[in-house]
Amino acid sequence: MSGLVMPPSTQSGAGAGSGPDSGPGGDQMIVAEGVSKSFGSVHALDSVSVSARRGTVLALLGHNGAGKTTLVNILTTSLPLSSGRARVAGYDVTREPFEIRRRIGLTGQFASVDTQLSGRDNLVLIARLLGAGRRAARSRADDLLELFELTAVADRRASGYSGGLRRRLDLAVSLVGGPRVIFLDEPTTGLDPSSRLKLWEIVEGLVQQGATVLLTTQYLEEADRLADSITVLSAGKVVASGTADELKATVGRRTVTLTLDGDDAPARAGAALRGAGFAPVGGEDGTRSLVVPIDTTREIADVIRTLDQASVEATELTFGEPTLDDVYLTLAEQHARTPA
Ligand SMILES: Nc1ncnc2c1ncn2[C@@H]1O[C@H](COP(=O)(O)OP(=O)(O)OP(=O)(O)O)[C@@H](O)[C@H]1O
């Protein structure tokens, strides 16, 4: 992928500008501290704290109504918070909303593309609105069309674009001003797998070039692939946060699944593994596979050695990591069991 995402030199009134960017907080580009938001009796957010360092991806994970969009709206200054504090690019959302708006890109669930215009004209229009001259605007549009692999459809009306193309154009439009912080609200909802993959690659490229991304998603796989840190929201509260690995480590264990050769093999393997301190599961009712929970990958070797010493042959051995699905289901269950 070519570069060219961040240079807002094409316009005067948009993008980087001067100012604190990360402010006294140093490298933190997104900080929310104890943010609450109520709509009448609905507590959409209840003392939510998140942060993201420059050049990282923070994923907000949660099902419908968890509060993700509300937090994005507060951080992008389109919604006032009820209490708490939040800063983006070093500026306060309540006191300095205009400084923030100059420095962010937002791609929402409701696309900002004018479908009556071509992809190129959408980009040129926004660049002109941000203060770029005619030639600079066209050049910025060309760069973004190339980056997003939209050059071939650049002069077609956006109304004829597929969902994936439209989403790419929407993201390209949000990048015209060279934002330092990018908010992606469920960017791949409804996209087919190949369009989703393409968008992920684009996001990874943006981050490599120094952008900070806050991503909301209902897709665990998406958070797992893209995020440096993940905050799980449920009913307006943070129920977990950490890296994907840290979250996975909080629930579920790694497993080794063995498929064994021979009728008595599961019983013999089970006894040997139990003797070695493991707690294998399965092997009953004539099944020939055993699942062995382990804590470290080093224990895989211990499992194999134990089988070897018991003269049991495994025809297949697979290693399984707990998935974010496991994490989310466990957290959701814990949350459901906790009285409000
Ligand atoms: N303007 C509003 N007026 C009243 N209630 C609202 C408003 N906006 C959001 N809510 C409520 O706040 C809660 C959080 O909504 P929010 O849209 O932030 O969730 P979400 O995690 O983004 O869900 P989704 O994935 O469906 O967008 C929900 O109960 C929602 O009904």
Short mmCIF file of C-alpha atoms and ligand atoms in Angstrom, two decimals:
data_model
loop_
_atom_site.label_atom_id
_atom_site.label_comp_id
_atom_site.label_asym_id
_atom_site.label_seq_id
_atom_site.Cartn_x
_atom_site.Cartn_y
_atom_site.Cartn_z
CA MET A 1 0.00 0.00 0.00
CA SER A 2 1.30 3.45 -0.79
CA GLY A 3 1.60 6.07 1.91
CA LEU A 4 0.07 9.49 1.77
CA VAL A 5 -2.52 9.21 4.44
CA MET A 6 -1.27 11.79 6.81
CA PRO A 7 0.06 14.77 4.88
CA PRO A 8 -2.45 17.58 5.24
CA SER A 9 -0.10 19.96 3.49
CA THR A 10 -2.70 20.25 0.75
CA GLN A 11 -4.96 22.43 2.82
CA SER A 12 -4.69 25.33 5.15
CA GLY A 13 -7.55 24.92 7.54
CA ALA A 14 -7.61 21.22 8.26
CA GLY A 15 -5.70 18.34 9.69
CA ALA A 16 -2.64 18.68 11.84
CA GLY A 17 -2.63 22.36 12.70
CA SER A 18 -0.64 23.36 15.74
CA GLY A 19 -1.38 22.58 19.33
CA PRO A 20 -0.82 20.01 21.99
CA ASP A 21 -1.95 16.88 20.11
CA SER A 22 -1.18 14.68 23.03
CA GLY A 23 -0.97 17.51 25.54
CA PRO A 24 0.25 17.09 29.09
CA GLY A 25 -0.88 13.47 28.99
CA GLY A 26 2.12 12.76 26.71
CA ASP A 27 1.53 10.06 24.18
CA GLN A 28 -2.14 9.49 24.95
CA MET A 29 -4.30 10.49 21.97
CA ILE A 30 -7.63 9.34 23.40
CA VAL A 31 -8.46 9.52 27.09
CA ALA A 32 -11.86 9.13 28.73
CA GLU A 33 -12.01 9.24 32.51
CA GLY A 34 -15.18 8.27 34.33
CA VAL A 35 -17.40 9.31 31.44
CA SER A 36 -21.13 8.94 32.07
CA LYS A 37 -24.02 9.76 29.79
CA SER A 38 -27.73 9.51 30.49
CA PHE A 39 -30.66 9.94 28.16
CA GLY A 40 -33.44 10.54 30.66
CA SER A 41 -33.61 7.37 32.69
CA VAL A 42 -31.35 5.42 30.29
CA HIS A 43 -27.76 5.25 31.53
CA ALA A 44 -26.01 4.76 28.21
CA LEU A 45 -22.56 5.11 29.77
CA ASP A 46 -21.70 4.61 33.43
CA SER A 47 -18.26 5.90 34.48
CA VAL A 48 -16.39 4.59 31.44
CA SER A 49 -12.61 5.03 31.23
CA VAL A 50 -10.54 4.18 28.15
CA SER A 51 -7.28 5.35 26.66
CA ALA A 52 -5.25 4.89 23.49
CA ARG A 53 -1.65 5.79 22.82
CA ARG A 54 -0.47 7.34 19.56
CA GLY A 55 -0.18 4.81 16.74
CA THR A 56 -2.35 2.16 18.37
CA VAL A 57 -5.82 0.72 17.84
CA LEU A 58 -8.31 0.64 20.68
CA ALA A 59 -11.34 -1.57 20.06
CA LEU A 60 -14.63 -1.03 21.85
CA LEU A 61 -16.39 -4.34 21.81
CA GLY A 62 -20.00 -4.85 22.74
CA HIS A 63 -23.37 -5.95 21.48
CA ASN A 64 -26.20 -3.65 20.37
CA GLY A 65 -26.99 -0.98 22.94
CA ALA A 66 -23.76 -1.49 24.93
CA GLY A 67 -22.89 2.21 24.59
CA LYS A 68 -20.20 2.14 21.90
CA THR A 69 -21.71 4.75 19.60
CA THR A 70 -22.52 7.02 22.54
CA LEU A 71 -18.86 7.01 23.58
CA VAL A 72 -17.74 7.69 19.99
CA ASN A 73 -20.22 10.57 19.76
CA ILE A 74 -18.84 12.09 22.97
CA LEU A 75 -15.21 11.71 21.88
CA THR A 76 -15.97 13.21 18.47
CA THR A 77 -17.74 16.11 20.22
CA SER A 78 -21.16 15.57 18.68
CA LEU A 79 -22.70 14.72 22.06
CA PRO A 80 -22.03 16.38 25.45
CA LEU A 81 -21.08 14.10 28.33
CA SER A 82 -23.14 14.12 31.53
CA SER A 83 -20.10 13.73 33.79
CA GLY A 84 -16.43 12.76 33.65
CA ARG A 85 -13.63 14.07 31.42
CA ALA A 86 -12.38 13.23 27.96
CA ARG A 87 -9.51 14.42 25.80
CA VAL A 88 -8.73 13.69 22.16
CA ALA A 89 -5.38 14.62 20.59
CA GLY A 90 -4.67 16.48 23.83
CA TYR A 91 -7.79 18.67 23.70
CA ASP A 92 -10.77 18.65 26.02
CA VAL A 93 -14.04 17.54 24.41
CA THR A 94 -16.12 20.07 26.33
CA ARG A 95 -13.85 23.13 26.18
CA GLU A 96 -12.01 22.62 22.89
CA PRO A 97 -14.36 20.80 20.49
CA PHE A 98 -13.22 22.75 17.41
CA GLU A 99 -9.57 21.82 17.97
CA ILE A 100 -10.63 18.19 18.14
CA ARG A 101 -12.80 18.35 15.02
CA ARG A 102 -9.84 19.63 13.01
CA ARG A 103 -7.81 16.60 13.95
CA ILE A 104 -10.16 13.66 13.70
CA GLY A 105 -11.69 11.52 10.99
CA LEU A 106 -15.00 9.80 11.58
CA THR A 107 -16.49 6.93 9.65
CA GLY A 108 -19.87 6.08 11.07
CA GLN A 109 -22.58 3.56 10.54
CA PHE A 110 -24.31 6.17 8.41
CA ALA A 111 -22.00 6.90 5.53
CA SER A 112 -21.05 10.49 4.82
CA VAL A 113 -20.72 9.94 1.09
CA ASP A 114 -22.88 11.95 -1.34
CA THR A 115 -24.09 9.14 -3.59
CA GLN A 116 -25.08 11.54 -6.38
CA LEU A 117 -21.43 12.48 -6.86
CA SER A 118 -18.58 10.34 -8.18
CA GLY A 119 -15.99 9.01 -5.76
CA ARG A 120 -13.47 11.56 -7.03
CA ASP A 121 -15.90 14.47 -6.71
CA ASN A 122 -16.75 13.47 -3.13
CA LEU A 123 -13.08 13.64 -2.21
CA VAL A 124 -12.40 16.87 -4.10
CA LEU A 125 -15.45 18.50 -2.53
CA ILE A 126 -14.34 17.70 1.00
CA ALA A 127 -10.77 18.80 0.31
CA ARG A 128 -12.09 22.11 -1.06
CA LEU A 129 -14.36 22.54 1.96
CA LEU A 130 -11.31 22.02 4.17
CA GLY A 131 -9.56 24.86 2.40
CA ALA A 132 -7.45 23.20 -0.29
CA GLY A 133 -6.95 24.92 -3.63
CA ARG A 134 -8.34 23.31 -6.79
CA ARG A 135 -5.12 21.60 -7.84
CA ALA A 136 -4.20 20.47 -4.32
CA ALA A 137 -7.70 19.07 -3.83
CA ARG A 138 -7.47 17.01 -7.03
CA SER A 139 -4.07 15.73 -6.09
CA ARG A 140 -5.25 14.75 -2.60
CA ALA A 141 -8.25 12.96 -4.16
CA ASP A 142 -5.97 11.09 -6.57
CA ASP A 143 -3.72 9.97 -3.72
CA LEU A 144 -6.63 8.67 -1.69
CA LEU A 145 -8.28 6.98 -4.68
CA GLU A 146 -5.04 5.13 -5.30
CA LEU A 147 -4.55 4.22 -1.66
CA PHE A 148 -8.05 2.80 -1.40
CA GLU A 149 -7.86 1.12 -4.83
CA LEU A 150 -10.77 3.19 -6.09
CA THR A 151 -9.08 4.69 -9.13
CA ALA A 152 -10.92 2.41 -11.58
CA VAL A 153 -14.34 3.51 -10.30
CA ALA A 154 -13.33 7.09 -9.43
CA ASP A 155 -15.53 8.76 -12.02
CA ARG A 156 -18.62 6.63 -11.47
CA ARG A 157 -21.44 7.87 -9.30
CA ALA A 158 -21.14 6.49 -5.77
CA SER A 159 -24.79 5.36 -5.92
CA GLY A 160 -23.59 2.53 -8.15
CA TYR A 161 -20.84 1.38 -5.75
CA SER A 162 -21.07 -1.91 -3.87
CA GLY A 163 -21.26 -1.80 -0.07
CA GLY A 164 -17.53 -2.50 0.21
CA LEU A 165 -16.58 0.22 -2.28
CA ARG A 166 -18.86 2.72 -0.58
CA ARG A 167 -17.37 1.94 2.82
CA ARG A 168 -13.88 2.42 1.40
CA LEU A 169 -14.88 5.74 -0.11
CA ASP A 170 -16.45 6.76 3.19
CA LEU A 171 -13.19 6.03 4.99
CA ALA A 172 -11.21 7.84 2.29
CA VAL A 173 -13.47 10.91 2.69
CA SER A 174 -12.83 10.91 6.44
CA LEU A 175 -9.07 10.94 5.76
CA VAL A 176 -8.98 13.92 3.41
CA GLY A 177 -7.89 16.26 6.19
CA GLY A 178 -5.03 13.99 7.31
CA PRO A 179 -6.54 13.25 10.73
CA ARG A 180 -4.33 12.06 13.55
CA VAL A 181 -7.14 10.24 15.34
CA ILE A 182 -9.61 8.13 13.38
CA PHE A 183 -12.92 6.86 14.71
CA LEU A 184 -14.37 3.87 12.94
CA ASP A 185 -17.87 3.02 14.16
CA GLU A 186 -18.56 -0.57 13.11
CA PRO A 187 -16.63 -0.10 9.87
CA THR A 188 -17.16 -3.57 8.46
CA THR A 189 -20.74 -4.32 9.52
CA GLY A 190 -22.52 -5.93 6.59
CA LEU A 191 -19.40 -6.32 4.44
CA ASP A 192 -18.46 -9.58 2.75
CA PRO A 193 -15.27 -11.31 3.98
CA SER A 194 -13.00 -10.02 1.21
CA SER A 195 -14.16 -6.40 1.60
CA ARG A 196 -13.68 -6.75 5.35
CA LEU A 197 -10.15 -8.03 4.86
CA LYS A 198 -9.35 -5.14 2.51
CA LEU A 199 -10.57 -2.63 5.07
CA TRP A 200 -8.53 -4.28 7.82
CA GLU A 201 -5.41 -3.97 5.67
CA ILE A 202 -6.14 -0.30 5.11
CA VAL A 203 -6.59 0.32 8.84
CA GLU A 204 -3.32 -1.49 9.57
CA GLY A 205 -1.58 0.74 7.02
CA LEU A 206 -2.99 3.89 8.64
CA VAL A 207 -1.76 2.82 12.05
CA GLN A 208 1.70 1.99 10.70
CA GLN A 209 1.84 5.58 9.53
CA GLY A 210 1.13 6.86 13.02
CA ALA A 211 -2.64 7.26 13.15
CA THR A 212 -4.47 6.40 16.34
CA VAL A 213 -7.67 4.46 15.76
CA LEU A 214 -10.70 3.88 17.92
CA LEU A 215 -12.77 1.12 16.44
CA THR A 216 -16.16 -0.10 17.59
CA THR A 217 -17.16 -3.55 16.59
CA GLN A 218 -19.38 -6.47 17.35
CA TYR A 219 -16.90 -8.77 15.64
CA LEU A 220 -14.51 -10.44 18.02
CA GLU A 221 -12.31 -11.48 15.14
CA GLU A 222 -11.98 -7.85 14.08
CA ALA A 223 -10.86 -6.72 17.54
CA ASP A 224 -8.50 -9.68 17.75
CA ARG A 225 -6.90 -8.87 14.40
CA LEU A 226 -6.62 -5.09 14.68
CA ALA A 227 -6.60 -3.94 18.27
CA ASP A 228 -3.65 -3.27 20.56
CA SER A 229 -6.09 -3.05 23.41
CA ILE A 230 -9.73 -3.96 23.80
CA THR A 231 -12.39 -2.57 26.10
CA VAL A 232 -15.51 -4.67 26.46
CA LEU A 233 -18.67 -2.69 27.16
CA SER A 234 -21.90 -4.16 28.42
CA ALA A 235 -24.95 -2.06 29.30
CA GLY A 236 -22.85 1.10 29.46
CA LYS A 237 -20.17 -0.31 31.78
CA VAL A 238 -16.63 -1.47 31.13
CA VAL A 239 -16.68 -5.17 31.97
CA ALA A 240 -13.14 -5.97 30.83
CA SER A 241 -10.14 -4.37 29.21
CA GLY A 242 -6.69 -5.46 28.10
CA THR A 243 -4.91 -6.93 25.12
CA ALA A 244 -6.60 -9.76 23.24
CA ASP A 245 -4.17 -12.17 24.89
CA GLU A 246 -4.85 -10.77 28.36
CA LEU A 247 -8.57 -11.11 27.84
CA LYS A 248 -8.18 -14.63 26.56
CA ALA A 249 -6.04 -15.49 29.57
CA THR A 250 -8.82 -14.40 31.95
CA VAL A 251 -11.15 -17.12 30.74
CA GLY A 252 -10.82 -20.50 29.18
CA ARG A 253 -7.51 -22.31 29.06
CA ARG A 254 -5.39 -23.44 26.20
CA THR A 255 -6.02 -27.00 25.17
CA VAL A 256 -4.32 -29.85 23.40
CA THR A 257 -6.75 -32.13 21.57
CA LEU A 258 -5.49 -35.63 20.87
CA THR A 259 -6.91 -38.17 18.46
CA LEU A 260 -5.67 -41.59 19.52
CA ASP A 261 -5.01 -44.85 17.73
CA GLY A 262 -6.34 -48.10 19.25
CA ASP A 263 -9.46 -49.08 21.23
CA ASP A 264 -7.88 -48.94 24.67
CA ALA A 265 -5.73 -45.94 23.85
CA PRO A 266 -8.02 -43.26 25.31
CA ALA A 267 -8.23 -45.07 28.67
CA ARG A 268 -4.47 -45.67 28.84
CA ALA A 269 -3.66 -42.13 27.71
CA GLY A 270 -6.16 -40.70 30.18
CA ALA A 271 -4.62 -42.64 33.08
CA ALA A 272 -1.06 -41.68 32.11
CA LEU A 273 -1.95 -38.01 31.70
CA ARG A 274 -3.78 -37.93 35.02
CA GLY A 275 -0.71 -39.55 36.60
CA ALA A 276 1.38 -36.70 35.17
CA GLY A 277 -0.86 -34.09 36.75
CA PHE A 278 -3.10 -33.23 33.77
CA ALA A 279 -6.90 -33.30 33.80
CA PRO A 280 -7.90 -34.72 30.40
CA VAL A 281 -11.52 -34.69 29.31
CA GLY A 282 -13.22 -37.10 26.87
CA GLY A 283 -12.42 -40.59 25.71
CA GLU A 284 -15.72 -41.95 27.03
CA ASP A 285 -18.31 -43.81 24.99
CA GLY A 286 -15.84 -45.10 22.46
CA THR A 287 -14.62 -41.67 21.32
CA ARG A 288 -10.96 -41.56 20.57
CA SER A 289 -10.21 -37.96 21.29
CA LEU A 290 -9.05 -36.41 24.52
CA VAL A 291 -8.93 -32.72 25.35
CA VAL A 292 -6.15 -31.75 27.74
CA PRO A 293 -6.24 -28.27 29.31
CA ILE A 294 -2.77 -26.73 29.65
CA ASP A 295 -1.41 -23.46 31.00
CA THR A 296 1.75 -22.97 28.95
CA THR A 297 2.73 -24.06 25.46
CA ARG A 298 5.71 -25.83 27.05
CA GLU A 299 3.24 -28.33 28.50
CA ILE A 300 2.52 -29.57 24.98
CA ALA A 301 5.90 -31.33 25.12
CA ASP A 302 4.99 -32.84 28.51
CA VAL A 303 1.75 -34.21 27.05
CA ILE A 304 3.63 -35.81 24.14
CA ARG A 305 6.31 -37.25 26.44
CA THR A 306 3.67 -38.73 28.73
CA LEU A 307 1.92 -40.41 25.77
CA ASP A 308 5.24 -41.73 24.53
CA GLN A 309 6.12 -43.21 27.92
CA ALA A 310 2.69 -44.90 28.02
CA SER A 311 3.28 -46.22 24.45
CA VAL A 312 0.14 -44.53 23.18
CA GLU A 313 0.15 -43.18 19.65
CA ALA A 314 -1.68 -40.01 18.70
CA THR A 315 -2.75 -39.77 15.06
CA GLU A 316 -3.58 -36.11 15.41
CA LEU A 317 -2.66 -33.39 17.86
CA THR A 318 -4.11 -29.87 17.73
CA PHE A 319 -3.41 -26.88 19.94
CA GLY A 320 -6.28 -24.54 20.76
CA GLU A 321 -6.19 -21.01 22.13
CA PRO A 322 -9.30 -19.61 23.81
CA THR A 323 -11.02 -17.21 21.45
CA LEU A 324 -12.45 -13.78 22.13
CA ASP A 325 -15.84 -15.46 21.71
CA ASP A 326 -15.05 -17.44 24.85
CA VAL A 327 -14.05 -14.21 26.58
CA TYR A 328 -17.18 -12.39 25.58
CA LEU A 329 -19.55 -15.21 26.44
CA THR A 330 -17.93 -15.67 29.84
CA LEU A 331 -18.07 -11.95 30.58
CA ALA A 332 -21.67 -11.72 29.42
CA GLU A 333 -22.59 -14.65 31.69
CA GLN A 334 -20.75 -13.10 34.63
CA HIS A 335 -22.50 -9.81 33.98
CA ALA A 336 -25.92 -11.47 33.74
CA ARG A 337 -25.31 -13.19 37.10
CA THR A 338 -24.27 -9.95 38.81
CA PRO A 339 -27.30 -8.12 40.21
CA ALA A 340 -27.51 -4.51 38.96
N1 LIG B 1 -30.44 9.85 21.68
C1 LIG B 1 -30.80 8.86 22.51
N2 LIG B 1 -31.91 8.94 23.27
C2 LIG B 1 -32.26 7.96 24.13
N3 LIG B 1 -31.55 6.82 24.30
C3 LIG B 1 -30.43 6.68 23.58
C4 LIG B 1 -29.99 7.67 22.65
N4 LIG B 1 -28.84 7.24 22.08
C5 LIG B 1 -28.57 6.03 22.63
N5 LIG B 1 -29.52 5.70 23.52
C6 LIG B 1 -29.55 4.46 24.34
O1 LIG B 1 -28.29 4.34 24.96
C7 LIG B 1 -27.87 2.98 24.99
C8 LIG B 1 -26.52 2.84 24.28
O2 LIG B 1 -26.70 3.05 22.87
P1 LIG B 1 -25.50 3.06 21.82
O3 LIG B 1 -26.08 3.41 20.49
O4 LIG B 1 -24.40 3.88 22.33
O5 LIG B 1 -25.07 1.53 21.84
P2 LIG B 1 -24.12 0.76 20.82
O6 LIG B 1 -23.24 -0.10 21.65
O7 LIG B 1 -23.46 1.71 19.91
O8 LIG B 1 -25.13 -0.14 20.03
P3 LIG B 1 -25.27 -0.34 18.43
O9 LIG B 1 -24.26 -1.37 18.08
O10 LIG B 1 -26.67 -0.84 18.32
O11 LIG B 1 -25.06 0.98 17.78
C9 LIG B 1 -29.00 2.18 24.36
O12 LIG B 1 -29.83 1.71 25.38
C10 LIG B 1 -29.70 3.22 23.51
O13 LIG B 1 -31.05 2.86 23.34
#
